[in-house]
């Protein structure tokens, strides 16, 4: 019979088994304590030996430099004093130091002699360099007398050292007195003979002595936290909970500022927390300094992984993960591609663009003109060729693929499996998640902020606006709104919204970090040159270009044209686009007898579109319309709604906005009756990807992160030190809890299907394994058990 199938008996008969289990548990615990103590003692002895070796090396270098400073042919007048002083160093100081070194060496071999040497120095002489001498003393005593007597000896040495601050070690006092006399005589010799060697030797020796007496940071007194500061911090830590109750963040910030400003505490400028730290949050620094003064030391948080990427060669890595790829001409395929190319021009970071790979059955549904690829390498070659035609420089970034599947209902690509696993841990430094909510709706894997040091989300799409147009849209929008809040809070450190038209997400800020293809700016320059030479700039009227689905502004366009058919008599509009709603849009236009001419979709940079003077875009579902920016770059008029999605474009004189349908008619007539203004150099720069990259680096805090060298391997640093000394953050704990709950929920196939996920997308399928050369999921993540 299998022993695992027979449970242990309960009741009285289990008494002996319980005793044996308790005894084995105590024995195991004692062995662990003993092994841990032994390892600690070995580590302390190794550190003591290392300190002694460093001290020996410093002394040897000091004596060598002293010998090197002796002038070869000294003048007769000034030669006597310096050489005599150097002879004094060799005859008096060096033997004394050599004797001290011999005592250390013999003490390491003879425990009793080591104890006598320490006792001979006495309490009054134990002042010098607590981090060196006391460490050696503690290591010797611990080896001789055991862990308990070592603790008592170390404590007694600290108390005696603090009590005798006015006394110094005999050797140091002798050397200091001799140096003062040597410095005085060397100054005299400099006046007489102009020699600089002894003076440089004195200064170097004095700086070496100062390094032996470094003041510990814990000795500085910091006032404790007051009641108002504690309340201010509690209010700030409770912001996530207050936000759920309807209390705005700006109100919480004002309360915190009012409470904190009542105090007059300031953090010392020479504290290590301010090194390489430009944070303006004084309350954080105040709390960190108090915790550091009390000796508080916190390891990594409860919800975070202890190990992350560490910079070892001053090279940083940026992974840009997006939800679409060329040849699908959508914003999340084109804009991240340009972002990767321009970020890769920097010398401080290597960039990897991570895009979805679709199996051939999905490629036929997504990519235009029935274009398909047999391998990721073939698609990568197409992407690079397309990009090189539009850039004026050679791109230098890697392209990686993750498995994805196309959702017909949502008309978007959903990741299959854990997307983060396709970024090697050795390069998991900075992550840029293009459409973070989309990437994480069904994400079941590593938490991005656990694997990466800094995670930035870039919001491209106004999902709530699209969902409201569907059946039961209000209910769906309500659920999606809270899910988006959930995943962005759990998986991002910072979120950039391209415009205020998007959902107000946690940790977010509004900034346009997109530019236009350099090709459009070149077209605009050519048009301006033609105008200056007297040639006609534009030969055509107005047009609209966009994917032909109702949500892309076609509903608004048809409503405006049908309502003011008589007011716009004689006005014709050419429409370029292809999409799922093409037939319905065109049939509706014919029924209403609108002056709309429909053409298949084409690249906005196509030569056939250069001659149009006016670009009309009535869409209010876009976040930041790329076609609008491209039309402005080509020097055209743009007529668009006065909407948060168009705020960035309103500063350009060629952008004509309207609030009502009557104003739309007025703007059309105005644009058709005059010529657009040429763009200034500043306006062209604001539309470029160079300016967009600068804005992205600034608002995503990448400037600060890339310039922060404290994450280097083997170095301490203000960022890591501050993170270890600050108190546990309630907001971080809440974010970690949300991530854990999300992982648990997305692990259930039933819940995934109930919320609209594609079946079997928790892991990638066999076809992805064949196309991408992956091991099956059950081999990559085996489940061990009985």
XYZ file of C-alpha atoms in Angstrom:
786
model
C 0.000 0.000 0.000
C 1.242 3.483 -0.760
C 2.174 5.261 2.428
C 0.847 8.524 1.055
C -2.638 7.055 0.844
C -2.736 6.259 4.568
C -3.126 9.330 6.742
C -1.521 9.349 10.190
C -3.884 8.194 12.956
C -5.391 10.814 15.167
C -6.158 10.899 18.889
C -4.051 9.299 21.596
C -2.229 7.015 19.255
C -0.525 9.957 17.631
C 1.271 11.129 20.783
C 4.608 9.507 20.088
C 4.621 10.719 16.504
C 3.962 14.249 17.733
C 6.886 14.002 20.221
C 9.215 12.769 17.513
C 8.048 15.558 15.179
C 8.564 18.202 17.861
C 12.044 16.863 18.676
C 13.052 16.818 14.993
C 11.657 20.345 14.559
C 13.712 21.644 17.533
C 16.815 19.852 16.287
C 16.402 21.318 12.844
C 15.877 24.798 14.288
C 18.987 24.503 16.469
C 21.075 23.374 13.493
C 19.875 26.312 11.436
C 20.731 28.770 14.237
C 24.145 27.191 14.706
C 24.913 27.252 10.969
C 23.756 30.870 10.691
C 25.933 31.939 13.641
C 28.948 30.110 12.200
C 28.466 31.819 8.824
C 28.200 35.223 10.515
C 31.413 34.662 12.464
C 33.257 33.621 9.314
C 32.011 36.723 7.540
C 33.184 38.987 10.385
C 36.605 37.375 10.395
C 36.870 37.825 6.631
C 35.926 41.503 6.959
C 38.511 42.014 9.710
C 41.223 40.450 7.537
C 40.126 42.641 4.633
C 40.367 45.811 6.759
C 43.808 44.819 7.977
C 44.959 44.204 4.390
C 43.656 47.597 3.291
C 45.432 49.300 6.203
C 48.699 47.561 5.299
C 48.341 48.653 1.684
C 47.675 52.279 2.663
C 50.748 52.334 4.923
C 52.957 50.887 2.182
C 51.698 53.455 -0.325
C 52.240 56.235 2.201
C 55.830 55.248 2.854
C 56.477 54.816 -0.864
C 55.123 58.277 -1.612
C 57.248 59.687 1.210
C 60.363 58.226 -0.379
C 59.350 59.510 -3.810
C 59.056 63.103 -2.581
C 62.747 63.413 -1.642
C 64.442 65.747 -4.154
C 67.441 64.217 -5.893
C 69.878 67.154 -5.825
C 68.584 69.386 -2.993
C 70.106 72.808 -2.475
C 72.528 72.934 0.415
C 70.491 75.478 2.363
C 67.161 73.621 2.481
C 68.219 70.002 2.210
C 68.905 69.370 5.857
C 65.488 69.859 7.384
C 63.307 67.859 4.940
C 65.690 64.922 4.737
C 66.054 64.910 8.495
C 62.294 64.807 8.881
C 61.965 61.978 6.399
C 64.652 60.100 8.258
C 62.570 60.654 11.373
C 59.591 59.059 9.614
C 61.682 56.046 8.624
C 63.406 55.653 11.983
C 60.532 56.429 14.373
C 57.141 56.053 12.696
C 57.812 53.111 10.391
C 59.230 50.843 13.151
C 56.275 51.712 15.353
C 53.826 50.764 12.603
C 55.797 47.621 11.807
C 55.641 46.626 15.456
C 51.885 47.167 15.434
C 51.528 44.994 12.336
C 53.550 42.227 13.955
C 51.287 42.357 17.007
C 48.230 42.005 14.756
C 49.742 39.045 12.906
C 50.754 37.272 16.102
C 47.329 38.004 17.613
C 45.661 36.260 14.719
C 47.766 33.158 15.448
C 47.688 33.310 19.216
C 44.314 34.017 20.827
C 45.672 34.632 24.305
C 48.288 37.044 23.035
C 45.596 38.871 21.051
C 43.577 39.320 24.214
C 46.626 40.656 26.086
C 47.370 43.133 23.290
C 43.802 44.473 23.403
C 43.839 44.699 27.188
C 47.219 46.443 27.055
C 45.795 49.211 24.949
C 42.983 49.746 27.445
C 39.667 51.499 26.993
C 41.220 54.917 26.568
C 43.109 53.808 23.462
C 40.243 52.217 21.587
C 39.074 55.478 20.026
C 40.608 55.156 16.580
C 38.517 53.883 13.686
C 35.705 51.881 15.232
C 34.972 50.345 11.843
C 38.515 48.884 11.653
C 40.097 48.233 15.065
C 36.900 47.215 16.812
C 36.028 44.899 13.916
C 39.374 43.100 14.311
C 39.013 43.003 18.068
C 35.508 41.623 17.818
C 36.594 38.954 15.347
C 39.474 37.783 17.610
C 37.386 37.746 20.768
C 34.548 35.936 19.003
C 36.928 33.247 17.810
C 38.323 32.771 21.313
C 35.329 33.064 23.589
C 32.214 32.367 21.503
C 29.323 34.419 20.231
C 27.951 35.519 23.620
C 31.251 36.905 24.976
C 31.857 38.620 21.610
C 28.590 40.541 21.948
C 29.501 41.733 25.463
C 33.011 42.750 24.397
C 31.756 44.652 21.364
C 29.161 46.522 23.421
C 31.737 47.377 26.106
C 34.170 48.689 23.470
C 31.510 50.965 21.968
C 30.546 52.403 25.364
C 34.159 52.989 26.363
C 34.906 54.672 23.020
C 31.948 57.036 23.368
C 32.871 57.848 26.961
C 36.471 58.709 26.105
C 35.986 60.951 23.097
C 38.729 63.326 24.196
C 41.444 60.668 24.202
C 43.370 59.366 21.225
C 45.423 56.365 20.403
C 49.048 56.769 21.362
C 50.437 56.029 17.912
C 48.080 58.480 16.215
C 48.819 61.190 18.771
C 52.558 60.750 18.279
C 52.227 60.854 14.488
C 49.976 63.914 14.608
C 52.404 65.843 16.832
C 55.326 64.904 14.615
C 53.431 65.942 11.501
C 52.738 69.401 12.905
C 56.433 69.904 13.499
C 57.267 68.458 10.094
C 54.742 70.768 8.426
C 56.218 73.782 10.202
C 59.728 72.894 9.126
C 58.632 72.045 5.583
C 57.062 75.496 5.220
C 60.377 77.029 6.254
C 62.209 74.865 3.749
C 59.776 75.890 1.007
C 60.547 79.548 1.660
C 64.275 78.915 1.570
C 64.574 76.411 -1.219
C 61.223 76.270 -3.041
C 60.789 72.547 -2.413
C 57.243 71.170 -2.657
C 57.861 67.470 -2.053
C 57.704 67.384 1.792
C 54.633 69.639 1.848
C 52.770 67.355 -0.541
C 53.778 64.396 1.598
C 52.408 66.117 4.729
C 49.086 66.917 3.067
C 48.675 63.372 1.791
C 49.524 61.905 5.184
C 47.035 64.241 6.904
C 44.269 63.235 4.496
C 45.054 59.579 5.225
C 44.715 60.210 8.955
C 41.349 61.874 8.417
C 40.079 58.761 6.673
C 40.781 56.780 9.879
C 38.373 58.919 11.889
C 35.164 59.087 9.826
C 32.126 60.108 11.808
C 29.312 57.588 11.683
C 26.006 58.729 10.231
C 24.086 57.347 13.157
C 25.782 59.773 15.548
C 23.864 62.757 14.144
C 20.842 63.709 16.135
C 17.573 64.093 14.213
C 14.405 65.416 15.907
C 11.663 62.787 16.184
C 8.470 63.030 14.152
C 5.795 65.309 15.544
C 2.114 64.474 15.711
C 1.204 66.675 12.733
C 3.909 65.031 10.618
C 2.622 61.584 11.531
C -0.926 62.616 10.599
C 0.299 64.166 7.323
C 2.078 60.972 6.391
C -0.969 58.885 7.314
C -3.173 61.031 5.063
C -0.745 60.705 2.192
C -0.413 56.935 2.595
C -4.215 56.631 2.644
C -4.701 58.391 -0.700
C -5.626 55.166 -2.580
C -8.393 54.419 -0.064
C -9.585 58.034 0.041
C -9.674 58.068 -3.754
C -12.121 55.166 -3.714
C -14.284 57.205 -1.315
C -14.364 60.167 -3.706
C -11.758 62.370 -1.987
C -9.673 64.025 -4.700
C -5.910 63.747 -4.704
C -5.383 67.523 -4.831
C -7.408 67.887 -1.628
C -5.243 65.263 0.093
C -2.112 67.070 -1.113
C -3.325 70.364 0.341
C -4.078 68.695 3.696
C -0.623 67.105 3.777
C 1.069 70.388 2.887
C -0.907 72.313 5.522
C -0.025 69.812 8.254
C 3.618 69.533 7.326
C 4.229 73.266 6.937
C 3.283 73.769 10.586
C 6.631 72.226 11.472
C 9.999 73.867 10.907
C 12.163 70.792 10.536
C 14.739 70.614 7.783
C 16.854 67.759 6.631
C 20.584 68.278 6.839
C 22.111 69.024 3.473
C 25.084 66.753 4.064
C 22.995 63.672 4.764
C 23.585 60.801 2.393
C 19.929 60.776 1.404
C 20.419 63.895 -0.705
C 23.264 62.531 -2.776
C 22.163 62.387 -6.418
C 18.575 62.893 -5.297
C 16.539 65.791 -6.684
C 13.258 64.827 -5.031
C 11.127 67.745 -3.865
C 9.144 65.704 -1.400
C 10.478 67.072 1.900
C 8.235 64.857 3.964
C 9.778 61.741 2.424
C 13.258 62.997 3.223
C 12.228 63.953 6.740
C 10.794 60.493 7.484
C 13.759 58.759 5.862
C 16.238 60.761 7.952
C 14.370 59.957 11.190
C 14.242 56.263 10.352
C 17.914 56.230 9.426
C 18.880 57.936 12.694
C 17.042 55.241 14.648
C 18.862 52.463 12.807
C 15.742 51.212 11.001
C 16.686 49.048 8.024
C 13.994 47.530 5.816
C 14.725 44.999 3.102
C 12.658 44.747 -0.050
C 8.917 45.029 0.354
C 6.563 42.188 1.052
C 5.037 42.316 -2.401
C 8.237 42.782 -4.412
C 10.954 40.491 -5.650
C 14.292 40.967 -3.853
C 16.334 40.560 -7.045
C 16.184 42.939 -9.986
C 18.442 43.923 -12.826
C 21.577 45.682 -11.566
C 23.702 47.939 -13.746
C 27.218 46.506 -13.915
C 28.704 48.262 -16.956
C 26.941 51.654 -16.991
C 24.655 50.327 -19.766
C 20.897 50.564 -19.372
C 18.247 48.577 -21.239
C 14.858 49.827 -22.440
C 12.177 47.368 -23.580
C 9.254 48.903 -25.524
C 6.301 46.493 -25.519
C 3.402 47.265 -27.834
C 0.137 45.652 -28.943
C 0.456 45.808 -32.749
C 3.038 45.541 -35.489
C 3.547 46.444 -39.132
C 2.225 45.937 -41.731
C -0.898 46.770 -39.708
C -0.905 50.551 -40.137
C -2.266 51.490 -36.736
C -0.981 53.951 -34.173
C 0.299 51.342 -31.734
C 2.346 49.758 -34.528
C 3.878 52.914 -36.025
C 4.489 55.196 -33.043
C 6.333 52.685 -30.793
C 8.508 51.815 -33.795
C 9.626 55.427 -34.177
C 10.020 55.767 -30.415
C 12.397 52.796 -30.377
C 14.425 54.213 -33.277
C 14.875 57.630 -31.674
C 15.518 56.306 -28.155
C 18.195 54.008 -29.571
C 20.138 57.068 -30.740
C 21.089 57.698 -27.117
C 24.405 56.326 -25.901
C 23.242 55.385 -22.412
C 20.714 52.695 -23.322
C 20.137 49.700 -25.545
C 16.576 49.453 -26.886
C 14.443 46.423 -27.709
C 11.060 46.690 -29.436
C 8.765 43.824 -28.400
C 5.873 43.233 -30.827
C 3.224 40.488 -31.193
C 3.639 37.533 -33.509
C 0.448 36.264 -35.128
C -0.034 32.860 -36.674
C -0.908 32.850 -40.376
C -4.631 32.409 -39.769
C -4.653 35.664 -37.763
C -2.281 37.458 -40.142
C -4.793 37.018 -42.949
C -7.430 38.780 -40.809
C -5.239 41.692 -39.739
C -2.589 42.584 -42.296
C -3.661 44.447 -45.478
C -3.530 43.042 -48.995
C -3.445 39.443 -47.680
C 0.167 39.918 -46.602
C 1.585 37.072 -44.470
C 4.956 36.049 -43.061
C 6.367 32.572 -42.543
C 8.688 33.485 -39.658
C 9.381 36.329 -37.209
C 12.691 36.979 -39.011
C 10.815 37.649 -42.256
C 8.480 40.117 -40.560
C 11.401 41.825 -38.813
C 13.085 42.325 -42.191
C 9.896 43.970 -43.522
C 9.639 46.268 -40.484
C 13.249 47.441 -40.786
C 12.926 48.064 -44.534
C 9.776 50.145 -43.993
C 11.476 52.183 -41.274
C 14.702 52.819 -43.198
C 12.704 54.354 -46.056
C 11.339 56.984 -43.675
C 14.299 57.732 -41.415
C 17.304 59.864 -42.217
C 19.591 57.673 -40.106
C 20.308 54.012 -39.458
C 18.265 52.546 -36.625
C 20.094 50.557 -33.971
C 17.669 48.558 -31.853
C 16.596 44.952 -31.481
C 13.176 43.539 -32.366
C 11.708 40.712 -30.318
C 8.360 38.924 -30.625
C 5.828 37.575 -28.155
C 2.837 35.304 -28.974
C -0.447 37.053 -29.708
C -3.924 36.304 -31.003
C -6.374 38.516 -32.864
C -9.799 39.154 -31.314
C -12.447 39.744 -33.972
C -14.918 41.133 -31.434
C -12.485 43.714 -30.059
C -10.559 44.163 -33.315
C -7.293 44.065 -31.452
C -4.408 41.736 -30.623
C -4.417 40.079 -27.192
C -1.153 38.669 -25.723
C -1.027 34.903 -25.222
C 0.913 33.852 -22.144
C 3.264 35.926 -19.998
C 4.629 38.713 -22.204
C 7.341 39.665 -19.701
C 9.076 36.287 -20.037
C 10.185 37.193 -23.578
C 12.452 39.902 -22.174
C 15.619 38.338 -20.664
C 16.202 39.025 -16.986
C 19.667 40.408 -17.779
C 17.952 43.170 -19.820
C 14.922 43.741 -17.564
C 15.792 47.303 -16.548
C 13.253 49.813 -17.957
C 9.940 48.821 -19.552
C 7.704 51.040 -21.705
C 4.231 49.528 -22.017
C 2.397 50.951 -25.018
C -1.286 50.631 -24.040
C -0.617 49.234 -20.538
C -4.271 48.496 -19.810
C -4.603 46.506 -23.048
C -1.421 44.516 -22.355
C -2.507 43.641 -18.815
C -6.236 42.924 -19.099
C -5.544 39.179 -19.109
C -1.882 39.224 -18.094
C -1.086 36.131 -16.042
C 2.601 36.196 -15.188
C 5.346 38.247 -13.609
C 4.455 41.651 -12.218
C 6.176 44.225 -14.421
C 7.294 46.388 -11.496
C 8.827 43.334 -9.822
C 10.907 42.367 -12.826
C 11.835 45.880 -13.991
C 13.376 48.821 -12.140
C 11.120 51.391 -13.832
C 7.858 50.810 -15.740
C 6.215 53.522 -17.873
C 2.814 53.169 -19.506
C 1.774 55.155 -22.600
C -2.005 55.350 -23.128
C -2.954 55.475 -26.831
C -6.647 54.595 -26.982
C -9.839 55.935 -25.457
C -11.353 52.515 -24.815
C -14.306 53.888 -22.868
C -15.438 55.948 -25.858
C -15.380 52.905 -28.132
C -17.135 50.637 -25.622
C -19.972 53.093 -25.023
C -20.970 52.696 -28.669
C -21.524 48.939 -28.262
C -24.483 47.039 -26.882
C -24.811 47.508 -23.111
C -22.029 50.024 -23.518
C -22.669 51.932 -20.292
C -22.278 48.829 -18.118
C -19.243 47.599 -20.036
C -17.611 51.019 -19.817
C -18.155 51.088 -16.046
C -16.424 47.711 -15.614
C -13.579 48.484 -18.019
C -12.932 51.810 -16.297
C -12.268 50.114 -12.963
C -10.264 47.296 -14.532
C -8.036 49.863 -16.260
C -7.506 51.617 -12.922
C -6.697 48.269 -11.363
C -4.081 47.035 -13.827
C -2.289 50.351 -14.368
C -1.997 50.920 -10.609
C -0.674 47.383 -10.106
C 1.776 47.195 -13.022
C 3.095 50.721 -13.742
C 5.296 53.225 -11.944
C 4.156 56.095 -14.169
C 1.533 56.539 -16.884
C 1.649 59.048 -19.757
C -1.658 59.994 -21.392
C -1.336 61.467 -24.873
C -4.263 63.812 -24.208
C -6.921 64.563 -21.653
C -9.445 62.652 -23.773
C -8.301 59.406 -22.170
C -9.414 57.947 -18.877
C -7.895 59.608 -15.811
C -5.691 56.775 -14.572
C -3.640 56.459 -11.359
C -0.042 57.738 -11.492
C -0.809 59.481 -14.803
C 0.159 62.766 -16.427
C -0.997 64.294 -19.752
C 1.721 64.848 -22.342
C 1.991 64.296 -26.100
C 5.030 62.067 -26.552
C 4.384 61.303 -30.250
C 5.947 62.923 -33.287
C 5.424 62.681 -37.024
C 7.329 60.725 -39.617
C 10.280 62.869 -40.876
C 8.969 62.286 -44.380
C 5.927 64.522 -43.711
C 8.102 67.365 -42.484
C 10.143 67.059 -45.666
C 6.955 67.240 -47.763
C 5.961 70.401 -45.890
C 9.363 71.972 -46.582
C 9.052 71.181 -50.292
C 5.569 72.740 -50.436
C 6.876 75.896 -48.732
C 9.757 76.068 -51.200
C 7.351 75.757 -54.133
C 5.216 78.572 -52.741
C 8.227 80.857 -52.326
C 9.281 80.180 -55.915
C 5.838 81.181 -57.178
C 4.551 77.706 -58.015
C 1.045 76.645 -56.904
C 1.167 74.876 -53.551
C -2.174 73.049 -53.507
C -4.287 71.955 -56.436
C -7.044 70.028 -54.610
C -9.667 70.850 -51.993
C -10.535 68.851 -48.851
C -10.146 65.223 -47.836
C -10.499 62.846 -44.863
C -8.295 59.805 -44.183
C -8.818 57.104 -41.570
C -9.707 53.495 -40.932
C -13.312 53.079 -42.063
C -15.079 52.137 -38.857
C -17.886 54.210 -37.382
C -15.916 55.029 -34.235
C -13.140 56.762 -36.214
C -15.259 59.845 -36.907
C -17.380 58.652 -39.836
C -20.592 58.968 -37.843
C -19.804 62.599 -36.970
C -18.738 63.349 -40.554
C -21.961 62.041 -42.108
C -24.087 63.865 -39.514
C -22.346 67.194 -40.238
C -22.527 66.820 -44.015
C -26.201 65.778 -43.998
C -27.263 68.545 -41.596
C -25.597 71.312 -43.628
C -25.994 69.909 -47.111
C -27.481 73.181 -48.350
C -24.943 75.392 -46.547
C -22.061 73.425 -48.145
C -23.531 73.318 -51.634
C -20.796 72.709 -54.175
C -18.372 71.452 -51.541
C -17.014 67.958 -52.186
C -14.988 65.819 -49.810
C -12.736 62.903 -50.787
C -12.631 60.086 -48.215
C -9.749 57.557 -48.061
C -10.112 54.491 -45.875
C -10.718 50.758 -45.597
C -12.217 48.808 -42.748
C -14.952 46.608 -41.365
C -17.702 49.242 -41.786
C -16.801 50.315 -45.340
C -19.960 49.051 -47.036
C -22.287 50.411 -44.378
C -20.641 53.856 -44.374
C -20.787 54.149 -48.155
C -24.389 52.944 -48.386
C -25.452 55.474 -45.738
C -23.755 58.260 -47.674
C -25.519 57.288 -50.884
C -28.920 57.162 -49.172
C -28.415 60.703 -47.846
C -27.043 61.889 -51.211
C -23.906 63.382 -49.689
C -21.031 64.872 -51.674
C -18.556 62.262 -50.472
C -16.210 60.432 -52.842
C -14.823 57.191 -51.375
C -11.416 55.698 -52.173
C -9.439 52.807 -50.770
C -7.147 53.514 -47.846
C -3.568 54.495 -48.606
C -0.461 55.803 -46.931
C -0.829 59.430 -45.895
C 2.539 60.192 -47.520
C 1.315 58.992 -50.917
C 1.968 61.487 -53.719
C -1.728 61.602 -54.615
C -2.497 63.284 -51.272
C 0.118 66.063 -51.396
C -2.076 68.442 -53.403
C -4.946 68.658 -50.901
C -5.167 71.921 -48.976
C -7.644 71.003 -46.186
C -7.757 67.958 -43.940
C -11.082 67.465 -42.133
C -11.192 65.233 -39.037
C -14.437 65.403 -37.022
C -13.521 62.424 -34.786
C -13.858 62.815 -31.022
C -12.925 59.225 -30.170
C -9.232 59.589 -30.977
C -6.744 60.285 -28.212
C -4.252 62.066 -30.445
C -4.866 61.643 -34.159
C -1.639 60.860 -36.009
C -3.179 61.862 -39.349
C -3.933 65.338 -37.968
C -0.301 65.831 -36.934
C 0.873 64.617 -40.354
C -1.434 67.030 -42.191
C -0.131 69.941 -40.127
C 3.464 68.851 -40.828
C 2.700 68.952 -44.588
C 1.539 72.568 -44.227
C -2.201 71.924 -44.730
C -5.232 73.371 -42.981
C -6.760 71.061 -40.374
C -10.421 71.389 -39.356
C -11.203 69.477 -36.164
C -13.497 69.602 -33.157
C -12.596 71.669 -30.100
C -11.968 68.603 -27.971
C -9.324 67.518 -25.394
C -7.849 65.146 -27.987
C -6.921 68.152 -30.161
C -5.484 70.454 -27.485
C -1.899 69.915 -28.644
C -2.776 71.017 -32.196
C -4.665 74.173 -31.208
C -1.440 76.156 -30.830
C -0.753 75.861 -34.583
C -2.241 78.677 -36.700
C -3.346 76.246 -39.431
C -5.530 74.309 -36.975
C -9.149 75.547 -37.206
C -11.450 74.216 -34.474
C -15.210 74.342 -34.054
C -17.682 73.774 -31.209
C -20.969 73.629 -33.121
C -22.028 72.409 -36.523
C -22.521 76.034 -37.626
C -18.914 76.808 -36.727
C -17.872 73.745 -38.741
C -19.433 75.278 -41.850
C -17.692 78.602 -41.173
C -14.297 76.901 -40.759
C -14.717 74.990 -44.028
C -15.502 78.162 -45.957
C -12.602 80.002 -44.305
C -10.092 77.286 -45.163
C -11.251 76.982 -48.759
C -10.964 80.752 -49.313
C -7.356 81.367 -48.201
C -3.893 79.791 -48.031
C -2.360 78.191 -44.933
C 0.617 79.800 -43.197
C 4.095 78.254 -43.537
C 5.352 76.507 -40.402
C 8.082 78.195 -38.396
C 11.239 76.208 -37.422
C 9.959 75.989 -33.838
C 6.600 74.590 -34.953
C 8.301 71.997 -37.151
C 10.495 70.964 -34.220
C 7.479 70.570 -31.915
C 5.949 68.138 -34.416
C 9.157 66.110 -34.829
C 10.131 62.877 -33.111
C 13.219 64.569 -31.681
C 10.981 66.890 -29.635
C 8.616 64.028 -28.774
C 11.543 61.949 -27.482
C 12.734 64.861 -25.357
C 9.264 65.198 -23.838
C 9.084 61.457 -23.262
C 12.462 61.380 -21.488
C 11.400 64.270 -19.257
C 7.857 63.261 -18.304
C 8.597 59.535 -17.998
C 11.499 60.339 -15.619
C 13.901 58.523 -17.941
C 16.369 61.403 -17.764
C 16.615 60.870 -14.030
C 16.626 57.061 -14.225
C 19.272 56.837 -16.960
C 21.529 59.322 -15.177
C 21.165 57.490 -11.887
C 24.335 55.442 -11.451
C 23.563 54.263 -7.937
C 22.015 51.061 -9.235
C 25.436 49.809 -10.304
C 26.472 46.444 -9.003
C 28.704 46.583 -5.944
C 28.035 50.234 -5.130
C 25.890 51.782 -2.466
C 23.707 54.677 -3.423
C 21.195 57.202 -2.284
C 18.293 55.615 -4.185
C 18.785 52.132 -2.755
C 19.695 53.483 0.671
C 16.598 55.625 0.754
C 14.399 52.719 -0.345
C 15.824 50.561 2.457
C 15.350 53.207 5.128
C 11.899 54.518 4.306
C 8.900 53.073 6.019
C 6.676 50.504 4.288
C 4.363 52.353 1.900
C 0.666 51.572 2.165
C 0.168 52.503 -1.480
C 2.840 50.000 -2.557
C 1.251 47.310 -0.393
C -2.131 48.026 -1.972
C -0.630 47.883 -5.474
C 1.010 44.577 -4.647
C -2.272 43.215 -3.324
C -4.055 44.265 -6.509
C -1.399 42.550 -8.619
C -1.687 39.363 -6.587
C -5.488 39.369 -6.850
C -5.315 40.026 -10.593
C -2.917 37.128 -11.069
C -5.220 34.792 -9.160
C -8.284 35.845 -11.161
C -6.599 35.635 -14.568
C -5.416 32.136 -13.718
C -8.995 30.842 -13.969
C -10.045 29.929 -17.495
C -13.704 30.250 -16.528
C -13.260 33.843 -15.351
C -11.179 34.701 -18.407
C -13.877 33.483 -20.783
C -16.596 35.225 -18.761
C -14.832 38.573 -19.209
C -14.331 38.177 -22.966
C -10.866 36.660 -23.254
C -9.899 34.553 -26.257
C -10.036 30.869 -25.302
C -6.707 29.237 -24.366
C -4.705 32.473 -24.208
C -3.379 32.034 -20.690
C -0.509 30.243 -22.451
C 0.607 30.255 -26.070
C -0.429 27.327 -28.284
C 1.381 24.712 -30.358
C 1.428 26.824 -33.503
C 3.283 29.583 -31.666
C 5.791 26.978 -30.503
C 6.390 25.931 -34.114
C 6.600 29.470 -35.529
C 8.766 30.958 -32.769
C 10.806 27.919 -31.768
C 9.446 27.828 -28.229
C 9.231 24.969 -25.795
C 5.684 23.932 -24.858
C 4.315 25.851 -21.835
C 4.200 22.716 -19.672
C 7.932 22.242 -20.306
C 8.803 25.891 -19.721
C 6.837 25.964 -16.455
C 6.678 22.407 -15.092
C 4.441 21.658 -12.124
C 6.155 19.474 -9.543
C 4.106 17.463 -7.064
C 3.327 14.015 -5.692
